[in-house]
mmCIF file of C-alpha atoms in Angstrom:
data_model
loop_
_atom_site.group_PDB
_atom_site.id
_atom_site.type_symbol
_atom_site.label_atom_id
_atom_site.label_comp_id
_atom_site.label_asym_id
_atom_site.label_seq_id
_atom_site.Cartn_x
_atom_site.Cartn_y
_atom_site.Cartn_z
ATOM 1 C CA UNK N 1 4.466 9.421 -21.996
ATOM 2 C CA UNK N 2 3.618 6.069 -20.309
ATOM 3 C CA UNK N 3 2.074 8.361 -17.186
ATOM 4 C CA UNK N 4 -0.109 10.152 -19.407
ATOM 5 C CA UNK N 5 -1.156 7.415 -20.711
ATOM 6 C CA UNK N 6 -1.819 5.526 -17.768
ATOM 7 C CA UNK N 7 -3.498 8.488 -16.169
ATOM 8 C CA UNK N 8 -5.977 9.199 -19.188
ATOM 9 C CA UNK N 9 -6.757 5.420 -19.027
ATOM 10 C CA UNK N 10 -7.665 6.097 -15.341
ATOM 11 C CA UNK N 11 -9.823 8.737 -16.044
ATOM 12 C CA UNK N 12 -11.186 7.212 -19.085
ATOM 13 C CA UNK N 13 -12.281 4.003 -16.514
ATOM 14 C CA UNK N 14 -14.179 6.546 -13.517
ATOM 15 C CA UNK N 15 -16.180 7.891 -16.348
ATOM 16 C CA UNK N 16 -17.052 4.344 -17.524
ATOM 17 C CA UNK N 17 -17.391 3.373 -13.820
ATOM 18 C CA UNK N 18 -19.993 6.468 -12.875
ATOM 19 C CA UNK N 19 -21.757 6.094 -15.465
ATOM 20 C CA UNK N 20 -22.967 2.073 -15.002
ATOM 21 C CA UNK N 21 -23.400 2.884 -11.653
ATOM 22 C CA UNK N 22 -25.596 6.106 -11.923
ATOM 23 C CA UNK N 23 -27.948 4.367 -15.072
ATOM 24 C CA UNK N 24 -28.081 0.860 -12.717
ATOM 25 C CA UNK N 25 -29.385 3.094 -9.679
ATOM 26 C CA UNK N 26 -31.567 4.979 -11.976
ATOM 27 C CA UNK N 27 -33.507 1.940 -13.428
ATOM 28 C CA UNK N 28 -33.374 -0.418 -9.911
ATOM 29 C CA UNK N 29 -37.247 -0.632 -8.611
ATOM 30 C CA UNK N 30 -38.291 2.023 -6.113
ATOM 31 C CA UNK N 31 -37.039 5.719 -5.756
ATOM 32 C CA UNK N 32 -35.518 8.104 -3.188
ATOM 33 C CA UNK N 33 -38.988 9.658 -2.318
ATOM 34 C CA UNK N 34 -40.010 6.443 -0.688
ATOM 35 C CA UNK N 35 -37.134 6.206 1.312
ATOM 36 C CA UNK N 36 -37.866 9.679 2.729
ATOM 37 C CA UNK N 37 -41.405 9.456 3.193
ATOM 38 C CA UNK N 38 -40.442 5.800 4.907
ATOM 39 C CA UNK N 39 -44.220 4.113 6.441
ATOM 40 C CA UNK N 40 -46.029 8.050 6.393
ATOM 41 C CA UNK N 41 -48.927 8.142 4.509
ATOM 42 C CA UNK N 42 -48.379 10.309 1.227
ATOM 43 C CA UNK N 43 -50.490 12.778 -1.034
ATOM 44 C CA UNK N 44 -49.116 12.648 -4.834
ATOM 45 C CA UNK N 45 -48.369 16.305 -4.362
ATOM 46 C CA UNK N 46 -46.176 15.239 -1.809
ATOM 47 C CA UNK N 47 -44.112 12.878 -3.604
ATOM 48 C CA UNK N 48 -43.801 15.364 -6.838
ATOM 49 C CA UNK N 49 -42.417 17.937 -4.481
ATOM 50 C CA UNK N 50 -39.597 15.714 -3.154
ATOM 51 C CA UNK N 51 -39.093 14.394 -7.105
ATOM 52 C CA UNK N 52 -38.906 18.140 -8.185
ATOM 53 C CA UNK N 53 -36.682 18.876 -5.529
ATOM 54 C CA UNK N 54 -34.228 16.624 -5.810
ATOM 55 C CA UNK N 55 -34.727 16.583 -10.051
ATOM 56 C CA UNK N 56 -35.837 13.086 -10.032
ATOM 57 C CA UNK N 57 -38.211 13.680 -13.553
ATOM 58 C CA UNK N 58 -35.175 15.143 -15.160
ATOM 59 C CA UNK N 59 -33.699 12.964 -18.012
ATOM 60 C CA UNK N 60 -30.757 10.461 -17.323
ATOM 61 C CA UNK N 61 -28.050 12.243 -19.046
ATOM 62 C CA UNK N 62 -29.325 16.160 -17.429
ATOM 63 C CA UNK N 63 -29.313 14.400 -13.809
ATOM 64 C CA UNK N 64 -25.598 12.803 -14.682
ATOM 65 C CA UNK N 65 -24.701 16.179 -15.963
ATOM 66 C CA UNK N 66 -25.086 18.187 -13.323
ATOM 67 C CA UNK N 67 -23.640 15.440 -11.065
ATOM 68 C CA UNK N 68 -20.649 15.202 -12.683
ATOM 69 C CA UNK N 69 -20.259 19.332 -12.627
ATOM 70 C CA UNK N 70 -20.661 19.395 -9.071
ATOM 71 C CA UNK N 71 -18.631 16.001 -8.382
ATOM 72 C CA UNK N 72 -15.401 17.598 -10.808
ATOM 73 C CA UNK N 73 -15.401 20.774 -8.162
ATOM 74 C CA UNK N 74 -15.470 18.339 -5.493
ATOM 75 C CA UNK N 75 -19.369 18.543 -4.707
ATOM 76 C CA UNK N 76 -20.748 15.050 -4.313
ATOM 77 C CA UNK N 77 -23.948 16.263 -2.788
ATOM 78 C CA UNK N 78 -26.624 15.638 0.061
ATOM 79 C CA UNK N 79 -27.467 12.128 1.541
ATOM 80 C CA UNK N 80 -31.102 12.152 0.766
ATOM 81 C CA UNK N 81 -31.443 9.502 3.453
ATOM 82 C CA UNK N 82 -29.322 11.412 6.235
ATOM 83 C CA UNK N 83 -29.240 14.858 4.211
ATOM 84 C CA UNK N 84 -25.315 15.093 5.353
ATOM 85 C CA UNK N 85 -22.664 15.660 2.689
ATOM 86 C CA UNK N 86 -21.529 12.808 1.184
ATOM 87 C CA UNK N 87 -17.862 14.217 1.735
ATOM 88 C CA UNK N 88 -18.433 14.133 5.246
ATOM 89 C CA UNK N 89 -19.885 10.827 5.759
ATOM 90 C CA UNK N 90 -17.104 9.547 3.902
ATOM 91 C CA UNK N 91 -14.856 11.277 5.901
ATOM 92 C CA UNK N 92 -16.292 10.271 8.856
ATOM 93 C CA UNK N 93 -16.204 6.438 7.698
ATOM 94 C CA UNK N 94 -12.928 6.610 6.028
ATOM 95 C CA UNK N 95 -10.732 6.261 9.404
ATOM 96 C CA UNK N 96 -12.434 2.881 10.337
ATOM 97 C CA UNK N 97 -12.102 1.068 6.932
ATOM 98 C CA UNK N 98 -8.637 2.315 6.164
ATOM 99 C CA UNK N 99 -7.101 1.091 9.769
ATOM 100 C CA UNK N 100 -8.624 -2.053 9.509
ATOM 101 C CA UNK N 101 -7.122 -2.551 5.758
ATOM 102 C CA UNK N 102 -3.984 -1.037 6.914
ATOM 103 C CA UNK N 103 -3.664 -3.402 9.748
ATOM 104 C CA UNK N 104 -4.783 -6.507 7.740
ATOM 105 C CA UNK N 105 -2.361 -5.779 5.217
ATOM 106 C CA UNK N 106 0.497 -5.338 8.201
ATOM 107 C CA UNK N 107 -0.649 -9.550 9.170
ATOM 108 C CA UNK N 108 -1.206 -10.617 6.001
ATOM 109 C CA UNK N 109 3.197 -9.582 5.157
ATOM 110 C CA UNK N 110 4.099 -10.303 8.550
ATOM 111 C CA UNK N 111 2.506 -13.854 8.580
ATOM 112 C CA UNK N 112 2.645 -15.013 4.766
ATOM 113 C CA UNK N 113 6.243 -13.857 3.481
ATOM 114 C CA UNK N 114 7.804 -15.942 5.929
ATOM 115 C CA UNK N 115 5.763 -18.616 5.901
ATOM 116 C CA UNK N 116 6.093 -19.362 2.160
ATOM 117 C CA UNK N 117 9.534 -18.606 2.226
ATOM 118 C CA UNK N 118 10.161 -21.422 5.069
ATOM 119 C CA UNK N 119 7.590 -23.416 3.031
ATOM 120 C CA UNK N 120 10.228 -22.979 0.415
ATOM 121 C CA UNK N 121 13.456 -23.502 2.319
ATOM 122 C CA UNK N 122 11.813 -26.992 3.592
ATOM 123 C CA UNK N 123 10.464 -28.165 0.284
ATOM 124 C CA UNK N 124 8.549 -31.623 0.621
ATOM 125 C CA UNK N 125 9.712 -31.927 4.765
ATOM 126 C CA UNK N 126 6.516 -32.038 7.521
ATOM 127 C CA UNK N 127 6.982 -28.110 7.828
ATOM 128 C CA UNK N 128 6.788 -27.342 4.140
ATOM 129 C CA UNK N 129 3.697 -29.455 4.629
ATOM 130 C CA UNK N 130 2.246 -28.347 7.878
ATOM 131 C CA UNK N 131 2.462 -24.678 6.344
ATOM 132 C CA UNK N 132 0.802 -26.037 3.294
ATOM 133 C CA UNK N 133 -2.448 -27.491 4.980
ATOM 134 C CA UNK N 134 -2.600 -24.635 7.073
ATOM 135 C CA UNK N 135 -2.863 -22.440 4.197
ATOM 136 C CA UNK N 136 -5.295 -24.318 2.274
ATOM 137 C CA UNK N 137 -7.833 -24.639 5.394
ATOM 138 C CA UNK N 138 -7.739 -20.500 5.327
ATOM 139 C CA UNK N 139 -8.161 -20.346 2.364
ATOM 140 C CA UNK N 140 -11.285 -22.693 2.865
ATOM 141 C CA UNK N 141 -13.324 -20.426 5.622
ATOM 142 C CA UNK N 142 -15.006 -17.356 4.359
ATOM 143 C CA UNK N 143 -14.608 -14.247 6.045
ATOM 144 C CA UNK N 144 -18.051 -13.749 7.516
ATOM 145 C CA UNK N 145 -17.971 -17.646 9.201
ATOM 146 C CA UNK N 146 -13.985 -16.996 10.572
ATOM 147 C CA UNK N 147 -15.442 -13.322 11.934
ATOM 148 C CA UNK N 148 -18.430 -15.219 14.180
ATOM 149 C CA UNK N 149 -15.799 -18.133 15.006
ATOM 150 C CA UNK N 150 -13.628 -15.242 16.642
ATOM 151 C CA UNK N 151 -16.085 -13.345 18.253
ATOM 152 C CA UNK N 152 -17.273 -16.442 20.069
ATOM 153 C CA UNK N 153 -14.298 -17.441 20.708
ATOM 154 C CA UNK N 154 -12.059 -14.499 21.972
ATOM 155 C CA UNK N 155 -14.695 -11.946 22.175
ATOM 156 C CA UNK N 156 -17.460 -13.724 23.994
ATOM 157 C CA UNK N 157 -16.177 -16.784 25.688
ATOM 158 C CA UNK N 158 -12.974 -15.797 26.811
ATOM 159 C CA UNK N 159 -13.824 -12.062 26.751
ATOM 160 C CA UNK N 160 -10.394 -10.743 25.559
ATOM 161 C CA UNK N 161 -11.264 -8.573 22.631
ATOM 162 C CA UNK N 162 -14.248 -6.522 22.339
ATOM 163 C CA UNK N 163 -17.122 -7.660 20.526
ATOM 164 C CA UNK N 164 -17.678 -4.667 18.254
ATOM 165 C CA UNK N 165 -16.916 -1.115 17.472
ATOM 166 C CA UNK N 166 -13.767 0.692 16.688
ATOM 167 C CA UNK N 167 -12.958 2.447 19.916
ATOM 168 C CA UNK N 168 -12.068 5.575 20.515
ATOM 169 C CA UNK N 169 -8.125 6.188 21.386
ATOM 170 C CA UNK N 170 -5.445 4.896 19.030
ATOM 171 C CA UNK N 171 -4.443 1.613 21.303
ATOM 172 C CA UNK N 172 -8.210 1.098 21.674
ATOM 173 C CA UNK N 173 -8.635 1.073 18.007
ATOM 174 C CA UNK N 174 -6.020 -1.614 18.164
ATOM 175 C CA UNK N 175 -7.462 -3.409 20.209
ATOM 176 C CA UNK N 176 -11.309 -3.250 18.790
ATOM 177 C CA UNK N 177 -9.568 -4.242 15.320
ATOM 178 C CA UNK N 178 -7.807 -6.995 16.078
ATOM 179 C CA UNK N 179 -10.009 -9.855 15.559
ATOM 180 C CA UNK N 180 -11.411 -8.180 12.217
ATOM 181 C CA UNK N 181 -7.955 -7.797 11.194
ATOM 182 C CA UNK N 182 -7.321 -11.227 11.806
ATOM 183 C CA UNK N 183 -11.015 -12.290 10.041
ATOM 184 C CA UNK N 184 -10.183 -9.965 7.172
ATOM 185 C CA UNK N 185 -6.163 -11.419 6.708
ATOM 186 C CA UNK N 186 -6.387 -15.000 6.736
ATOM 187 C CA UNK N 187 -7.542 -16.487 3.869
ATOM 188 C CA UNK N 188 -5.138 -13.113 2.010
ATOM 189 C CA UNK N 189 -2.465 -14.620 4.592
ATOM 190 C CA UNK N 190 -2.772 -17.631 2.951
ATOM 191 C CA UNK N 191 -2.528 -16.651 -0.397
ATOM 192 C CA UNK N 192 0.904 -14.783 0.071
ATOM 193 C CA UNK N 193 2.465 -17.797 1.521
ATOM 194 C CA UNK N 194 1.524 -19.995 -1.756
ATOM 195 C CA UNK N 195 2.621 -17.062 -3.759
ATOM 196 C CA UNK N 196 5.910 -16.826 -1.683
ATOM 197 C CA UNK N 197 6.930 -20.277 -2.326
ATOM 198 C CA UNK N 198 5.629 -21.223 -5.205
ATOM 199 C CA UNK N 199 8.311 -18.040 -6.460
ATOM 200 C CA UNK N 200 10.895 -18.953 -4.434
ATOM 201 C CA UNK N 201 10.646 -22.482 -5.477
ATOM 202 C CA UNK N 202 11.103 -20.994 -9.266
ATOM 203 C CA UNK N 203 14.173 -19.318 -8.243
ATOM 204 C CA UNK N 204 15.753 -22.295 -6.465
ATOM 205 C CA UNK N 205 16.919 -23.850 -9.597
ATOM 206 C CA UNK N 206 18.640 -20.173 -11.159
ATOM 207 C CA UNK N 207 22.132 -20.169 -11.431
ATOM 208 C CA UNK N 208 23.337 -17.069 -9.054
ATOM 209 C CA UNK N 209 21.621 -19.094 -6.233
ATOM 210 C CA UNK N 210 23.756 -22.058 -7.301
ATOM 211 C CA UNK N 211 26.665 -20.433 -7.597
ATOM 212 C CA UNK N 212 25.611 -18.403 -3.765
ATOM 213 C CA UNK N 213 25.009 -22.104 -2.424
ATOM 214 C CA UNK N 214 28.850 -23.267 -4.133
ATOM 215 C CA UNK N 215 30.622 -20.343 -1.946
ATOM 216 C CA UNK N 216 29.749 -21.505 1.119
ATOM 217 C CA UNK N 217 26.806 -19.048 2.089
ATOM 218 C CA UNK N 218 24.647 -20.251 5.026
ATOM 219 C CA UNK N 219 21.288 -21.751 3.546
ATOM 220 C CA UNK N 220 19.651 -18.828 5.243
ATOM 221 C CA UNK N 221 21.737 -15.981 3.990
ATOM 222 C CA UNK N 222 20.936 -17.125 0.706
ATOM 223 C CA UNK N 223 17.162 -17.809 0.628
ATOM 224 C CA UNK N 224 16.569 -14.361 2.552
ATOM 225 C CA UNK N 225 19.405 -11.917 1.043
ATOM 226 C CA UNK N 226 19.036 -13.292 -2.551
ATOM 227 C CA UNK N 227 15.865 -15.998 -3.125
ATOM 228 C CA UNK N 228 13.172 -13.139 -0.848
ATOM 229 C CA UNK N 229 14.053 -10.090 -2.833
ATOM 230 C CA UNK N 230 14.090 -11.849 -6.811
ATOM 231 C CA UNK N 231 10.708 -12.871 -5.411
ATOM 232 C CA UNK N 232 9.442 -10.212 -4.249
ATOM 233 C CA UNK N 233 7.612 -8.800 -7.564
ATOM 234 C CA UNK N 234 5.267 -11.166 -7.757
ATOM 235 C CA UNK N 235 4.376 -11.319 -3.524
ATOM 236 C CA UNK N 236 4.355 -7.286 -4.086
ATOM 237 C CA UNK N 237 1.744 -7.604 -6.773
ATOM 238 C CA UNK N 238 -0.740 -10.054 -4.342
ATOM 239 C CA UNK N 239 0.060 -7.620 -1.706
ATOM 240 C CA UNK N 240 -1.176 -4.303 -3.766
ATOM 241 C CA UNK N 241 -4.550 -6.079 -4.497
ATOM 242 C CA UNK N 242 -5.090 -7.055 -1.711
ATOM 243 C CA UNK N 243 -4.885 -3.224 0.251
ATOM 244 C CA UNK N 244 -7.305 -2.471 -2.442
ATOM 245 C CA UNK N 245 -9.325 -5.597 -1.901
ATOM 246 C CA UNK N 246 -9.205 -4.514 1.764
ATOM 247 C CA UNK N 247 -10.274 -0.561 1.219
ATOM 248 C CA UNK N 248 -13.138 -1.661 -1.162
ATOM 249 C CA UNK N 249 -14.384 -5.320 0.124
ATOM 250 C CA UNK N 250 -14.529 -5.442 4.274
ATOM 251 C CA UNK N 251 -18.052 -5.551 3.827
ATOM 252 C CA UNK N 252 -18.543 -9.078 5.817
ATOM 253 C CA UNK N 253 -15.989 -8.137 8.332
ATOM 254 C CA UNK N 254 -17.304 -5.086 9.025
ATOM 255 C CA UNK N 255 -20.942 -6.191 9.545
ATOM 256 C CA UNK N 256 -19.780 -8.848 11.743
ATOM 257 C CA UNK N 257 -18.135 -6.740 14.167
ATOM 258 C CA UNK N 258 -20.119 -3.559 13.889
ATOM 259 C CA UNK N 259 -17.638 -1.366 12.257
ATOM 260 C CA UNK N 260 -19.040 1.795 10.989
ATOM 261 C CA UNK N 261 -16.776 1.661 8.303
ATOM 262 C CA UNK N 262 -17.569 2.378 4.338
ATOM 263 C CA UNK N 263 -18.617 -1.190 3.249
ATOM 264 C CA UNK N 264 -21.188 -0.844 6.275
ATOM 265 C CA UNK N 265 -21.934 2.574 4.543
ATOM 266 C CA UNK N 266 -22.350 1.485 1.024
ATOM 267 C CA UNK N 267 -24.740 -1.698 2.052
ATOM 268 C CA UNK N 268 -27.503 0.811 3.850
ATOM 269 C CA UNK N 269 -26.849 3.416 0.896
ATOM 270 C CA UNK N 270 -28.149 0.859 -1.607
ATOM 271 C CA UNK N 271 -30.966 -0.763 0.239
ATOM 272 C CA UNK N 272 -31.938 3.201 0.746
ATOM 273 C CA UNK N 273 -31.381 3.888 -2.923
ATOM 274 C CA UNK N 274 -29.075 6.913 -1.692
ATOM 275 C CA UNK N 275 -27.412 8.015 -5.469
ATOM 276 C CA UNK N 276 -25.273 10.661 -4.192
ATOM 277 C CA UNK N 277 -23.173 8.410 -1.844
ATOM 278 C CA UNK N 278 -23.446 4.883 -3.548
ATOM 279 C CA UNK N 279 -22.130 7.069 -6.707
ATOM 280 C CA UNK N 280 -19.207 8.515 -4.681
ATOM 281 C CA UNK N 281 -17.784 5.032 -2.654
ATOM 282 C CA UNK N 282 -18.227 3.479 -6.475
ATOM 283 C CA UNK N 283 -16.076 6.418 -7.408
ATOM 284 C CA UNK N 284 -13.626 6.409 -4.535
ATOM 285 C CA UNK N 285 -13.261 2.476 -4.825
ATOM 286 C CA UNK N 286 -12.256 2.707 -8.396
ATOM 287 C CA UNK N 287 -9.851 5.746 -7.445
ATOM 288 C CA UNK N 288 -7.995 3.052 -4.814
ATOM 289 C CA UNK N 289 -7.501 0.602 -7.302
ATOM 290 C CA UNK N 290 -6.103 2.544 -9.642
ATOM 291 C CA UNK N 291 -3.804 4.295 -7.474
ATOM 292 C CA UNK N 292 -2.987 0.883 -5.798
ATOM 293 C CA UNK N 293 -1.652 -0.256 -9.207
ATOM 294 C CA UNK N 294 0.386 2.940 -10.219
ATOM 295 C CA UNK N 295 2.013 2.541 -6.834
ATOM 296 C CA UNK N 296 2.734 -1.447 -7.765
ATOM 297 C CA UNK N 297 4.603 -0.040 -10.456
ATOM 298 C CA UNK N 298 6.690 2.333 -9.136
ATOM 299 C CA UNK N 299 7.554 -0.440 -6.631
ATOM 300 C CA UNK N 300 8.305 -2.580 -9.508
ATOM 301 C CA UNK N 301 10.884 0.049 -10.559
ATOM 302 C CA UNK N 302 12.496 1.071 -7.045
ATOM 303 C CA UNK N 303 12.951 -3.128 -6.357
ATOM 304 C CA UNK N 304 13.766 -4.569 -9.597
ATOM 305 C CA UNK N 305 17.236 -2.915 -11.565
ATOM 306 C CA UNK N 306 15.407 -5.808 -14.273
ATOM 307 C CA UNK N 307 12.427 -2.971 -14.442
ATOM 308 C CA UNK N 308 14.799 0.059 -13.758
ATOM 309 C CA UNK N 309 16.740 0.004 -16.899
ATOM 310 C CA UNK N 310 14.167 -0.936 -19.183
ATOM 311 C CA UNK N 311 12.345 2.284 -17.987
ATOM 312 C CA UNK N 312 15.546 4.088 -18.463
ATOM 313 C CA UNK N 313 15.873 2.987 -21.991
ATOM 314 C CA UNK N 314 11.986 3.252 -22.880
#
């Protein structure tokens, strides 16, 4: 009953979603026609032609309409600007965006769980604090500045990375994403580790580590076999935003290392006014994020026996 629920919510929310986003397109300044017509001089005639064509005079809620029939069989329609499918391009773009969030994500655990949790096991000592600072000057550098620092720095003046693309093979794709990986998992590197301790720190004081610490268990056995997974709900729910902060918000990154990915895809759809495929990354962004947090909570239930039974009993 809960799934329906959840899943009629979701579907309640795209509506919602496509509909702001087709009205706020329909109203901005400027239409398609002058995107396609570009500099050209243009007759009237010409510019009703390309309006009747693509059903530009049509009332809001006919255009929307038909839309949404052809987006529910899976039809999102033509790029007016590039007059590809939308599926396609999306397709196309998908690949890019999704390896870089992937491997951002893959840093961001690999980096930040241990971190806070040493941050933790050396509360108030010149680690806990080194890890501390080191967190809070991520946090302080925007993505776009740490992206140009990196490209100067390993990119450009010692030439070991690339400087842009996404390369072709899978180990050059690695390679070519490594520094926007980095860009893109920093500051979100930085936020795991204060999440990390700051639970683990709650948990220090609770009883069954007490009575783990009065049989004799090495201090490590019990902050990583007991403290890491009792604090690993909160860390998981930071971690599931931020793969959907990654699939939906590399825009900087990307620009800075010319990735053809979909936030470079969705910036030159909107300056070009292109409906069909700003309508369908809106769509596919709120899709992520949605399926981001069912998965959360199915995580919640395969970690937690806390969560397990009370799903049992509901």
């Amino acid at each position: 009953m809960a799934v329906i629920k959840r899943l009629c919510a979701a579907v309640l929310l795209l509506g919602v979603l496509s509909v702001l986003t087709y009205g706020l397109l329909a109203v901005a300044p400027g239409g398609p026609e002058q995107v396609l017509l570009g500099g050209r001089p243009s007759t009237p005639e010409t510019r009703a032609a390309i309006r009747e064509q693509y059903h530009l005079d049509d009332p809001f809620p006919v255009r929307y309409a038909r839309w949404l029939g052809d987006a529910l069989q899976g039809d999102f329609g033509t790029s007016i600007s590039s007059r590809e499918p939308v599926t396609t391009m999306i397709a196309d773009r998908l690949p890019v965006t999704a390896g870089l969030a992937g491997y951002a994500l893959v840093l961001t655990v690999v980096v930040g769980v241990p971190a806070g949790l040493i941050a933790a096991m050396r509360r108030g000592g010149r680690l806990d604090q080194g890890i501390t600072l080191a967190s809070l000057v991520a946090l302080s550098i925007p993505s776009f500045a740490l992206s140009i620092l990196l490209l100067y720095g390993f990119a450009v003046a010692l030439d070991w990375f690339p400087v842009f693309g996404a390369g072709d093979t899978p180990m050059d794709r690695l390679v070519h994403l490594t520094l926007p990986a980095i860009a893109l998992a920093a500051a979100q590197a930085a936020i795991v580790v204060r999440q990390m301790r700051a639970a683990a720190l709650d948990l220090a004081a609770q009883d069954f580590l007490t009575f783990a610490k009065a049989r004799g268990l090495p201090r490590r056995r019990v902050w990583v076999s007991y403290a890491l997974r009792n604090a690993a709900l909160p860390v998981l729910t930071v971690g599931g935003l931020l793969l959907a902060a990654n699939l939906t918000g590399s825009v900087f990154v990307e620009q800075a290392f010319g990735l053809h990915g979909l936030g470079a895809l969705l910036i030159g759809a909107v300056g070009q006014k292109d409906i069909p495929v700003v309508q369908a990354l809106v769509l596919l962004g709120g899709a992520i994020v949605i399926i981001v947090n069912l998965l959360i909570d199915l995580a919640y239930v395969a970690v937690d026996p806390r969560v397990r039974h009370k799903a049992a009993a509901a």
